[in-house]
Amino acid sequence: MKTVKIPPKHPRAESLRMREVLKQGFEEGIVVEQGLMAHGRGEAFDYLLGEKTTPPASEAITVSAAALLLAEKPVISVNGNVSMLTPREVVRLAEVVGAKIEVNLFHRSSDREIAVMSRLRSFGAGEVLGVGDKASAELHGLKSLRRWVDPDGMLVADTVLVPLEDGDRTAALRSMGKTVLTIDLNPLSRTAQTASVTIVDNVIRAMPLLVKEAERRRGEATDSLGDVVKGFDNQVNLEKSISYIADRLMQISASKDDA
Ligand code: PTJ
């Protein structure tokens, strides 16, 4: 299939470029059809947010960076979409915070696991967990194939970053006492509502900012990082994101009334 050439000055160039990246991932067997649909849902919420990182999202990014730096056994979970959209940032974030990278797919197949791992490796990843027989431990309370995790990774992790996720696994990981960080454009999704920290933002904006924040705070005293995490309330932060959308829509509608 042909790739469309996107004019750099096109007002929606970045959004169109992302679609082409995901389409390429689909053709390479990395992204599933459902991943394309999930992206469309994300795009709709991104429109409502004004396609920028909001103040509550920035706050959640700061808290997530601190939580990852404080973690003893952090893991970054990667699915098809994330491996296409932000592979470089996944690898860099793992380096900065000392996290393991684990492939965990909802629509699991051996070929896809290997394809996602190969893509991450092509961006410099070393060890990639969760592939093939390595995913031999079971998360209880989960029916989907996401329940198979790596005994050296997600099973024993204290903090897990699950960008662009479906809700069940977040709930299962939380019930095991783990800190779950997510990036989800939909503040109403089950994942967003269940996670310990939800960054309501597009992964393509949030991941580079998360890397930057982790780089900036690396070396900061444990007490000071602990203070950042301690004061955070995810429900309050989600309410701020929802209010941000509501206020924005009210302003837009008021400006149309004035016209
Ligand atoms: O690669 P697999 O097999 O693991 O499958 C991955 C998908 C995404 C298909 C799977 O996890 C899934 O079905 O996810 P959901 O339940 O559709 O949830 C995806 C969530 O991510 C939705 O709330 C979307 O709004 C949100 N989302 C989509 N694109 C982005 C996003 N959030 C942040 N950045 C995005 N680019």
PDB file of C-alpha atoms and ligand atoms in Angstrom:
ATOM      1  CA  MET A   1       0.000   0.000   0.000  1.00  0.00           C
ATOM      2  CA  LYS A   2       1.199   3.503  -0.809  1.00  0.00           C
ATOM      3  CA  THR A   3       2.151   6.056   1.840  1.00  0.00           C
ATOM      4  CA  VAL A   4       0.587   9.493   1.399  1.00  0.00           C
ATOM      5  CA  LYS A   5       3.011  12.415   1.244  1.00  0.00           C
ATOM      6  CA  ILE A   6       1.888  14.955   3.843  1.00  0.00           C
ATOM      7  CA  PRO A   7       2.524  18.641   3.025  1.00  0.00           C
ATOM      8  CA  PRO A   8       4.493  19.982   6.044  1.00  0.00           C
ATOM      9  CA  LYS A   9       2.372  23.169   6.140  1.00  0.00           C
ATOM     10  CA  HIS A  10      -0.915  21.224   6.277  1.00  0.00           C
ATOM     11  CA  PRO A  11      -2.813  22.455   9.383  1.00  0.00           C
ATOM     12  CA  ARG A  12      -3.280  18.855  10.543  1.00  0.00           C
ATOM     13  CA  ALA A  13       0.155  17.611   9.412  1.00  0.00           C
ATOM     14  CA  GLU A  14       1.107  15.998  12.737  1.00  0.00           C
ATOM     15  CA  SER A  15      -2.197  14.184  13.080  1.00  0.00           C
ATOM     16  CA  LEU A  16      -1.961  12.920   9.489  1.00  0.00           C
ATOM     17  CA  ARG A  17       1.633  11.835  10.015  1.00  0.00           C
ATOM     18  CA  MET A  18       0.597   9.750  13.028  1.00  0.00           C
ATOM     19  CA  ARG A  19      -2.076   8.036  10.974  1.00  0.00           C
ATOM     20  CA  GLU A  20       0.521   7.135   8.357  1.00  0.00           C
ATOM     21  CA  VAL A  21       2.828   5.715  11.047  1.00  0.00           C
ATOM     22  CA  LEU A  22       0.012   3.552  12.423  1.00  0.00           C
ATOM     23  CA  LYS A  23      -0.973   2.452   8.920  1.00  0.00           C
ATOM     24  CA  GLN A  24       2.629   1.382   8.343  1.00  0.00           C
ATOM     25  CA  GLY A  25       2.490  -0.523  11.653  1.00  0.00           C
ATOM     26  CA  PHE A  26      -0.709  -2.214  10.517  1.00  0.00           C
ATOM     27  CA  GLU A  27       0.908  -3.289   7.248  1.00  0.00           C
ATOM     28  CA  GLU A  28       3.899  -4.643   9.157  1.00  0.00           C
ATOM     29  CA  GLY A  29       1.678  -6.692  11.494  1.00  0.00           C
ATOM     30  CA  ILE A  30       2.537  -4.597  14.568  1.00  0.00           C
ATOM     31  CA  VAL A  31      -0.749  -2.681  14.957  1.00  0.00           C
ATOM     32  CA  VAL A  32      -4.132  -4.448  14.881  1.00  0.00           C
ATOM     33  CA  GLU A  33      -7.327  -3.107  13.254  1.00  0.00           C
ATOM     34  CA  GLN A  34      -8.638  -2.408  16.764  1.00  0.00           C
ATOM     35  CA  GLY A  35      -5.542  -0.282  17.386  1.00  0.00           C
ATOM     36  CA  LEU A  36      -6.532   1.945  14.458  1.00  0.00           C
ATOM     37  CA  MET A  37     -10.016   2.308  15.939  1.00  0.00           C
ATOM     38  CA  ALA A  38      -8.615   3.052  19.392  1.00  0.00           C
ATOM     39  CA  HIS A  39      -6.485   5.758  17.797  1.00  0.00           C
ATOM     40  CA  GLY A  40      -9.599   7.327  16.254  1.00  0.00           C
ATOM     41  CA  ARG A  41     -11.242   7.481  19.663  1.00  0.00           C
ATOM     42  CA  GLY A  42      -8.105   9.078  21.033  1.00  0.00           C
ATOM     43  CA  GLU A  43      -8.096  11.659  18.217  1.00  0.00           C
ATOM     44  CA  ALA A  44     -11.642  12.698  19.122  1.00  0.00           C
ATOM     45  CA  PHE A  45     -10.641  13.380  22.733  1.00  0.00           C
ATOM     46  CA  ASP A  46      -7.486  15.142  21.565  1.00  0.00           C
ATOM     47  CA  TYR A  47      -9.677  17.499  19.536  1.00  0.00           C
ATOM     48  CA  LEU A  48     -11.649  18.317  22.678  1.00  0.00           C
ATOM     49  CA  LEU A  49      -8.421  19.019  24.564  1.00  0.00           C
ATOM     50  CA  GLY A  50      -7.220  21.389  21.823  1.00  0.00           C
ATOM     51  CA  GLU A  51      -4.377  18.992  20.911  1.00  0.00           C
ATOM     52  CA  LYS A  52      -2.038  20.318  23.548  1.00  0.00           C
ATOM     53  CA  THR A  53      -0.674  19.262  26.905  1.00  0.00           C
ATOM     54  CA  THR A  54      -2.943  20.793  29.529  1.00  0.00           C
ATOM     55  CA  PRO A  55      -1.883  21.977  33.027  1.00  0.00           C
ATOM     56  CA  PRO A  56      -3.383  18.864  34.740  1.00  0.00           C
ATOM     57  CA  ALA A  57      -1.534  16.638  32.251  1.00  0.00           C
ATOM     58  CA  SER A  58       1.734  18.457  33.028  1.00  0.00           C
ATOM     59  CA  GLU A  59       1.138  17.867  36.736  1.00  0.00           C
ATOM     60  CA  ALA A  60       0.524  14.154  36.124  1.00  0.00           C
ATOM     61  CA  ILE A  61       3.698  13.956  34.014  1.00  0.00           C
ATOM     62  CA  THR A  62       5.735  15.424  36.897  1.00  0.00           C
ATOM     63  CA  VAL A  63       4.211  12.933  39.350  1.00  0.00           C
ATOM     64  CA  SER A  64       4.765  10.011  36.958  1.00  0.00           C
ATOM     65  CA  ALA A  65       8.426  10.923  36.460  1.00  0.00           C
ATOM     66  CA  ALA A  66       8.913  11.070  40.231  1.00  0.00           C
ATOM     67  CA  ALA A  67       7.085   7.752  40.750  1.00  0.00           C
ATOM     68  CA  LEU A  68       9.221   6.023  38.113  1.00  0.00           C
ATOM     69  CA  LEU A  69      12.434   7.406  39.641  1.00  0.00           C
ATOM     70  CA  LEU A  70      11.334   6.284  43.113  1.00  0.00           C
ATOM     71  CA  ALA A  71      10.370   2.783  41.954  1.00  0.00           C
ATOM     72  CA  GLU A  72      12.569  -0.161  42.775  1.00  0.00           C
ATOM     73  CA  LYS A  73      11.299  -2.322  39.944  1.00  0.00           C
ATOM     74  CA  PRO A  74       9.675  -0.155  37.284  1.00  0.00           C
ATOM     75  CA  VAL A  75       8.350  -1.699  34.068  1.00  0.00           C
ATOM     76  CA  ILE A  76       7.184  -0.006  30.875  1.00  0.00           C
ATOM     77  CA  SER A  77       4.493  -2.058  29.141  1.00  0.00           C
ATOM     78  CA  VAL A  78       4.359  -1.718  25.353  1.00  0.00           C
ATOM     79  CA  ASN A  79       1.542  -2.572  22.935  1.00  0.00           C
ATOM     80  CA  GLY A  80       1.342  -2.317  19.141  1.00  0.00           C
ATOM     81  CA  ASN A  81       0.288   1.348  18.962  1.00  0.00           C
ATOM     82  CA  VAL A  82       2.885   2.566  21.444  1.00  0.00           C
ATOM     83  CA  SER A  83       5.718   0.697  19.712  1.00  0.00           C
ATOM     84  CA  MET A  84       4.823   2.559  16.518  1.00  0.00           C
ATOM     85  CA  LEU A  85       4.142   6.013  17.971  1.00  0.00           C
ATOM     86  CA  THR A  86       6.910   6.481  20.552  1.00  0.00           C
ATOM     87  CA  PRO A  87       9.551   3.710  20.354  1.00  0.00           C
ATOM     88  CA  ARG A  88      12.477   6.104  20.865  1.00  0.00           C
ATOM     89  CA  GLU A  89      10.925   7.570  24.022  1.00  0.00           C
ATOM     90  CA  VAL A  90      10.116   4.126  25.467  1.00  0.00           C
ATOM     91  CA  VAL A  91      13.766   3.108  25.121  1.00  0.00           C
ATOM     92  CA  ARG A  92      15.113   6.408  26.498  1.00  0.00           C
ATOM     93  CA  LEU A  93      12.686   6.486  29.441  1.00  0.00           C
ATOM     94  CA  ALA A  94      13.687   2.927  30.378  1.00  0.00           C
ATOM     95  CA  GLU A  95      17.354   4.017  30.389  1.00  0.00           C
ATOM     96  CA  VAL A  96      16.740   7.141  32.477  1.00  0.00           C
ATOM     97  CA  VAL A  97      14.587   5.552  35.191  1.00  0.00           C
ATOM     98  CA  GLY A  98      16.176   2.084  35.078  1.00  0.00           C
ATOM     99  CA  ALA A  99      12.961   0.369  33.925  1.00  0.00           C
ATOM    100  CA  LYS A 100      12.496  -2.916  32.139  1.00  0.00           C
ATOM    101  CA  ILE A 101      10.559  -2.963  28.880  1.00  0.00           C
ATOM    102  CA  GLU A 102       7.870  -5.624  28.515  1.00  0.00           C
ATOM    103  CA  VAL A 103       5.694  -6.395  25.501  1.00  0.00           C
ATOM    104  CA  ASN A 104       2.082  -7.020  26.533  1.00  0.00           C
ATOM    105  CA  LEU A 105      -0.569  -7.311  23.848  1.00  0.00           C
ATOM    106  CA  PHE A 106      -4.316  -7.517  24.114  1.00  0.00           C
ATOM    107  CA  HIS A 107      -4.548  -9.141  20.670  1.00  0.00           C
ATOM    108  CA  ARG A 108      -1.710 -11.463  21.377  1.00  0.00           C
ATOM    109  CA  SER A 109       0.151 -13.538  18.800  1.00  0.00           C
ATOM    110  CA  SER A 110       3.683 -14.779  18.693  1.00  0.00           C
ATOM    111  CA  ASP A 111       4.360 -12.982  15.398  1.00  0.00           C
ATOM    112  CA  ARG A 112       3.141  -9.658  16.792  1.00  0.00           C
ATOM    113  CA  GLU A 113       5.184 -10.018  19.982  1.00  0.00           C
ATOM    114  CA  ILE A 114       8.306 -10.608  17.923  1.00  0.00           C
ATOM    115  CA  ALA A 115       7.469  -7.730  15.569  1.00  0.00           C
ATOM    116  CA  VAL A 116       7.011  -5.299  18.493  1.00  0.00           C
ATOM    117  CA  MET A 117      10.240  -6.517  20.116  1.00  0.00           C
ATOM    118  CA  SER A 118      12.152  -6.113  16.832  1.00  0.00           C
ATOM    119  CA  ARG A 119      10.857  -2.586  16.405  1.00  0.00           C
ATOM    120  CA  LEU A 120      11.954  -1.645  19.940  1.00  0.00           C
ATOM    121  CA  ARG A 121      15.344  -3.238  19.320  1.00  0.00           C
ATOM    122  CA  SER A 122      15.748  -1.228  16.127  1.00  0.00           C
ATOM    123  CA  PHE A 123      15.429   1.874  18.344  1.00  0.00           C
ATOM    124  CA  GLY A 124      18.123   0.659  20.730  1.00  0.00           C
ATOM    125  CA  ALA A 125      16.251  -1.442  23.297  1.00  0.00           C
ATOM    126  CA  GLY A 126      18.352  -4.118  24.994  1.00  0.00           C
ATOM    127  CA  GLU A 127      16.411  -6.790  26.824  1.00  0.00           C
ATOM    128  CA  VAL A 128      12.709  -6.930  25.953  1.00  0.00           C
ATOM    129  CA  LEU A 129      10.587  -9.011  28.325  1.00  0.00           C
ATOM    130  CA  GLY A 130       7.245 -10.738  27.865  1.00  0.00           C
ATOM    131  CA  VAL A 131       7.908 -12.391  24.500  1.00  0.00           C
ATOM    132  CA  GLY A 132       6.966 -16.034  23.813  1.00  0.00           C
ATOM    133  CA  ASP A 133       7.644 -18.515  26.626  1.00  0.00           C
ATOM    134  CA  LYS A 134       9.044 -15.687  28.785  1.00  0.00           C
ATOM    135  CA  ALA A 135       5.457 -14.571  29.509  1.00  0.00           C
ATOM    136  CA  SER A 136       4.848 -17.541  31.785  1.00  0.00           C
ATOM    137  CA  ALA A 137       3.289 -15.906  34.868  1.00  0.00           C
ATOM    138  CA  GLU A 138      -0.435 -15.277  35.157  1.00  0.00           C
ATOM    139  CA  LEU A 139      -2.136 -12.163  36.508  1.00  0.00           C
ATOM    140  CA  HIS A 140      -5.210 -13.266  38.427  1.00  0.00           C
ATOM    141  CA  GLY A 141      -8.617 -11.763  37.768  1.00  0.00           C
ATOM    142  CA  LEU A 142      -7.894 -11.182  34.087  1.00  0.00           C
ATOM    143  CA  LYS A 143      -9.537 -13.092  31.244  1.00  0.00           C
ATOM    144  CA  SER A 144      -7.729 -11.581  28.260  1.00  0.00           C
ATOM    145  CA  LEU A 145      -4.375 -12.803  26.964  1.00  0.00           C
ATOM    146  CA  ARG A 146      -2.880  -9.760  28.642  1.00  0.00           C
ATOM    147  CA  ARG A 147      -2.879 -11.918  31.770  1.00  0.00           C
ATOM    148  CA  TRP A 148       0.357 -13.637  30.680  1.00  0.00           C
ATOM    149  CA  VAL A 149       3.260 -11.586  31.974  1.00  0.00           C
ATOM    150  CA  ASP A 150       6.961 -11.991  32.496  1.00  0.00           C
ATOM    151  CA  PRO A 151       7.961 -13.330  35.948  1.00  0.00           C
ATOM    152  CA  ASP A 152      11.027 -11.042  35.793  1.00  0.00           C
ATOM    153  CA  GLY A 153       8.995  -8.012  34.749  1.00  0.00           C
ATOM    154  CA  MET A 154       5.389  -7.077  35.328  1.00  0.00           C
ATOM    155  CA  LEU A 155       4.759  -9.818  37.889  1.00  0.00           C
ATOM    156  CA  VAL A 156       7.340  -8.468  40.336  1.00  0.00           C
ATOM    157  CA  ALA A 157       7.214  -4.791  39.333  1.00  0.00           C
ATOM    158  CA  ASP A 158       6.253  -2.206  41.940  1.00  0.00           C
ATOM    159  CA  THR A 159       5.405   0.464  39.345  1.00  0.00           C
ATOM    160  CA  VAL A 160       4.108  -0.120  35.822  1.00  0.00           C
ATOM    161  CA  LEU A 161       3.628   2.426  33.041  1.00  0.00           C
ATOM    162  CA  VAL A 162       0.798   1.236  30.773  1.00  0.00           C
ATOM    163  CA  PRO A 163       0.351   3.834  28.032  1.00  0.00           C
ATOM    164  CA  LEU A 164      -2.803   3.564  25.891  1.00  0.00           C
ATOM    165  CA  GLU A 165      -4.410   0.665  27.656  1.00  0.00           C
ATOM    166  CA  ASP A 166      -7.627  -1.217  28.253  1.00  0.00           C
ATOM    167  CA  GLY A 167      -9.057  -1.134  31.754  1.00  0.00           C
ATOM    168  CA  ASP A 168      -8.949  -4.707  33.051  1.00  0.00           C
ATOM    169  CA  ARG A 169      -5.219  -5.036  33.408  1.00  0.00           C
ATOM    170  CA  THR A 170      -4.918  -1.708  35.201  1.00  0.00           C
ATOM    171  CA  ALA A 171      -7.440  -2.961  37.766  1.00  0.00           C
ATOM    172  CA  ALA A 172      -5.622  -6.313  38.106  1.00  0.00           C
ATOM    173  CA  LEU A 173      -2.248  -4.616  38.619  1.00  0.00           C
ATOM    174  CA  ARG A 174      -3.699  -2.202  41.169  1.00  0.00           C
ATOM    175  CA  SER A 175      -5.318  -5.026  43.095  1.00  0.00           C
ATOM    176  CA  MET A 176      -1.825  -6.534  43.409  1.00  0.00           C
ATOM    177  CA  GLY A 177      -0.734  -3.324  45.153  1.00  0.00           C
ATOM    178  CA  LYS A 178       1.268  -1.936  42.244  1.00  0.00           C
ATOM    179  CA  THR A 179       1.433   1.726  41.265  1.00  0.00           C
ATOM    180  CA  VAL A 180      -0.040   2.033  37.773  1.00  0.00           C
ATOM    181  CA  LEU A 181       0.739   5.033  35.585  1.00  0.00           C
ATOM    182  CA  THR A 182      -1.130   5.526  32.335  1.00  0.00           C
ATOM    183  CA  ILE A 183      -1.364   7.891  29.397  1.00  0.00           C
ATOM    184  CA  ASP A 184      -4.907   8.059  28.027  1.00  0.00           C
ATOM    185  CA  LEU A 185      -6.603  10.835  26.090  1.00  0.00           C
ATOM    186  CA  ASN A 186      -9.977   9.774  27.462  1.00  0.00           C
ATOM    187  CA  PRO A 187     -10.324  10.957  31.079  1.00  0.00           C
ATOM    188  CA  LEU A 188     -13.527   8.891  31.413  1.00  0.00           C
ATOM    189  CA  SER A 189     -12.043   5.531  30.389  1.00  0.00           C
ATOM    190  CA  ARG A 190     -11.873   2.735  32.934  1.00  0.00           C
ATOM    191  CA  THR A 191      -8.077   2.779  32.696  1.00  0.00           C
ATOM    192  CA  ALA A 192      -7.974   6.510  33.366  1.00  0.00           C
ATOM    193  CA  GLN A 193     -10.328   6.138  36.318  1.00  0.00           C
ATOM    194  CA  THR A 194      -8.538   3.108  37.803  1.00  0.00           C
ATOM    195  CA  ALA A 195      -4.862   4.065  37.464  1.00  0.00           C
ATOM    196  CA  SER A 196      -2.815   5.603  40.282  1.00  0.00           C
ATOM    197  CA  VAL A 197      -1.723   8.437  37.970  1.00  0.00           C
ATOM    198  CA  THR A 198      -3.399   9.258  34.640  1.00  0.00           C
ATOM    199  CA  ILE A 199      -1.751  11.564  32.137  1.00  0.00           C
ATOM    200  CA  VAL A 200      -4.658  12.793  29.989  1.00  0.00           C
ATOM    201  CA  ASP A 201      -2.631  13.569  26.886  1.00  0.00           C
ATOM    202  CA  ASN A 202      -1.547  12.116  23.568  1.00  0.00           C
ATOM    203  CA  VAL A 203       1.343   9.660  23.949  1.00  0.00           C
ATOM    204  CA  ILE A 204       3.215  11.502  21.226  1.00  0.00           C
ATOM    205  CA  ARG A 205       3.300  14.674  23.350  1.00  0.00           C
ATOM    206  CA  ALA A 206       3.371  13.081  26.804  1.00  0.00           C
ATOM    207  CA  MET A 207       6.180  10.568  26.298  1.00  0.00           C
ATOM    208  CA  PRO A 208       8.848  13.136  25.231  1.00  0.00           C
ATOM    209  CA  LEU A 209       7.802  15.372  28.160  1.00  0.00           C
ATOM    210  CA  LEU A 210       7.965  12.431  30.560  1.00  0.00           C
ATOM    211  CA  VAL A 211      11.475  11.604  29.356  1.00  0.00           C
ATOM    212  CA  LYS A 212      12.544  15.254  29.809  1.00  0.00           C
ATOM    213  CA  GLU A 213      11.077  15.440  33.307  1.00  0.00           C
ATOM    214  CA  ALA A 214      12.726  12.165  34.344  1.00  0.00           C
ATOM    215  CA  GLU A 215      16.075  13.400  32.985  1.00  0.00           C
ATOM    216  CA  ARG A 216      15.663  16.678  34.889  1.00  0.00           C
ATOM    217  CA  ARG A 217      14.770  15.001  38.181  1.00  0.00           C
ATOM    218  CA  ARG A 218      17.239  12.135  37.986  1.00  0.00           C
ATOM    219  CA  GLY A 219      19.517  12.411  41.002  1.00  0.00           C
ATOM    220  CA  GLU A 220      16.932  14.326  43.076  1.00  0.00           C
ATOM    221  CA  ALA A 221      16.695  13.237  46.710  1.00  0.00           C
ATOM    222  CA  THR A 222      14.203  10.475  47.516  1.00  0.00           C
ATOM    223  CA  ASP A 223      12.423  12.700  50.077  1.00  0.00           C
ATOM    224  CA  SER A 224      11.865  15.422  47.552  1.00  0.00           C
ATOM    225  CA  LEU A 225      10.563  12.954  44.912  1.00  0.00           C
ATOM    226  CA  GLY A 226       8.342  11.440  47.600  1.00  0.00           C
ATOM    227  CA  ASP A 227       6.829  14.873  48.315  1.00  0.00           C
ATOM    228  CA  VAL A 228       5.883  15.231  44.639  1.00  0.00           C
ATOM    229  CA  VAL A 229       4.034  11.905  44.637  1.00  0.00           C
ATOM    230  CA  LYS A 230       2.478  12.236  48.095  1.00  0.00           C
ATOM    231  CA  GLY A 231       0.375  15.308  47.385  1.00  0.00           C
ATOM    232  CA  PHE A 232      -1.204  13.883  44.226  1.00  0.00           C
ATOM    233  CA  ASP A 233      -4.866  12.831  43.970  1.00  0.00           C
ATOM    234  CA  ASN A 234      -5.719  11.189  40.638  1.00  0.00           C
ATOM    235  CA  GLN A 235      -9.476  11.758  40.947  1.00  0.00           C
ATOM    236  CA  VAL A 236      -8.943  15.482  41.526  1.00  0.00           C
ATOM    237  CA  ASN A 237      -6.560  15.637  38.573  1.00  0.00           C
ATOM    238  CA  LEU A 238      -9.054  13.817  36.314  1.00  0.00           C
ATOM    239  CA  GLU A 239     -11.779  16.256  37.358  1.00  0.00           C
ATOM    240  CA  LYS A 240      -9.448  19.099  36.330  1.00  0.00           C
ATOM    241  CA  SER A 241      -9.001  17.514  32.872  1.00  0.00           C
ATOM    242  CA  ILE A 242     -12.748  17.094  32.454  1.00  0.00           C
ATOM    243  CA  SER A 243     -13.331  20.710  33.572  1.00  0.00           C
ATOM    244  CA  TYR A 244     -10.641  21.845  31.132  1.00  0.00           C
ATOM    245  CA  ILE A 245     -12.588  20.236  28.259  1.00  0.00           C
ATOM    246  CA  ALA A 246     -15.928  21.595  29.514  1.00  0.00           C
ATOM    247  CA  ASP A 247     -14.557  25.158  29.900  1.00  0.00           C
ATOM    248  CA  ARG A 248     -12.953  25.019  26.482  1.00  0.00           C
ATOM    249  CA  LEU A 249     -16.192  23.919  24.844  1.00  0.00           C
ATOM    250  CA  MET A 250     -18.128  26.646  26.690  1.00  0.00           C
ATOM    251  CA  GLN A 251     -15.636  29.284  25.459  1.00  0.00           C
ATOM    252  CA  ILE A 252     -15.866  28.016  21.890  1.00  0.00           C
ATOM    253  CA  SER A 253     -19.634  27.983  21.993  1.00  0.00           C
ATOM    254  CA  ALA A 254     -19.732  31.503  23.556  1.00  0.00           C
ATOM    255  CA  SER A 255     -17.442  32.863  20.824  1.00  0.00           C
ATOM    256  CA  LYS A 256     -19.780  31.390  18.160  1.00  0.00           C
ATOM    257  CA  ASP A 257     -22.750  33.079  19.876  1.00  0.00           C
ATOM    258  CA  ASP A 258     -20.897  36.422  19.716  1.00  0.00           C
ATOM    259  CA  ALA A 259     -20.131  36.023  16.001  1.00  0.00           C
TER     260      ALA A 259
HETATM  261  O1  PTJ B   1      -1.608  -3.824  20.529  1.00  0.00           O
HETATM  262  P1  PTJ B   1      -2.650  -4.490  21.383  1.00  0.00           P
HETATM  263  O2  PTJ B   1      -3.055  -5.844  20.859  1.00  0.00           O
HETATM  264  O3  PTJ B   1      -2.257  -4.587  22.837  1.00  0.00           O
HETATM  265  O4  PTJ B   1      -3.996  -3.604  21.345  1.00  0.00           O
HETATM  266  C1  PTJ B   1      -3.919  -2.247  21.698  1.00  0.00           C
HETATM  267  C2  PTJ B   1      -5.323  -1.602  21.757  1.00  0.00           C
HETATM  268  C3  PTJ B   1      -5.126  -0.094  21.755  1.00  0.00           C
HETATM  269  C4  PTJ B   1      -6.132  -2.020  20.546  1.00  0.00           C
HETATM  270  C5  PTJ B   1      -6.026  -2.054  23.057  1.00  0.00           C
HETATM  271  O5  PTJ B   1      -5.246  -1.733  24.165  1.00  0.00           O
HETATM  272  C6  PTJ B   1      -7.408  -1.442  23.180  1.00  0.00           C
HETATM  273  O6  PTJ B   1      -8.400  -1.985  22.716  1.00  0.00           O
HETATM  274  O7  PTJ B   1      -7.454  -0.280  23.836  1.00  0.00           O
HETATM  275  P2  PTJ B   1      -8.821   0.541  24.105  1.00  0.00           P
HETATM  276  O8  PTJ B   1      -9.662  -0.183  25.084  1.00  0.00           O
HETATM  277  O9  PTJ B   1      -9.421   0.945  22.809  1.00  0.00           O
HETATM  278  O10 PTJ B   1      -8.259   1.809  24.829  1.00  0.00           O
HETATM  279  C7  PTJ B   1      -7.353   2.675  24.239  1.00  0.00           C
HETATM  280  C8  PTJ B   1      -7.444   4.031  24.962  1.00  0.00           C
HETATM  281  O11 PTJ B   1      -6.344   4.823  24.511  1.00  0.00           O
HETATM  282  C9  PTJ B   1      -8.720   4.812  24.630  1.00  0.00           C
HETATM  283  O12 PTJ B   1      -9.219   5.391  25.825  1.00  0.00           O
HETATM  284  C10 PTJ B   1      -8.239   5.935  23.667  1.00  0.00           C
HETATM  285  O13 PTJ B   1      -8.967   7.124  23.837  1.00  0.00           O
HETATM  286  C11 PTJ B   1      -6.798   6.108  24.114  1.00  0.00           C
HETATM  287  N1  PTJ B   1      -5.890   6.548  23.049  1.00  0.00           N
HETATM  288  C12 PTJ B   1      -5.917   6.246  21.734  1.00  0.00           C
HETATM  289  N2  PTJ B   1      -4.877   6.798  21.086  1.00  0.00           N
HETATM  290  C13 PTJ B   1      -4.156   7.479  22.008  1.00  0.00           C
HETATM  291  C14 PTJ B   1      -4.793   7.321  23.270  1.00  0.00           C
HETATM  292  N3  PTJ B   1      -4.315   7.863  24.398  1.00  0.00           N
HETATM  293  C15 PTJ B   1      -3.170   8.575  24.295  1.00  0.00           C
HETATM  294  N4  PTJ B   1      -2.511   8.773  23.121  1.00  0.00           N
HETATM  295  C16 PTJ B   1      -2.962   8.237  21.966  1.00  0.00           C
HETATM  296  N5  PTJ B   1      -2.297   8.444  20.818  1.00  0.00           N
END
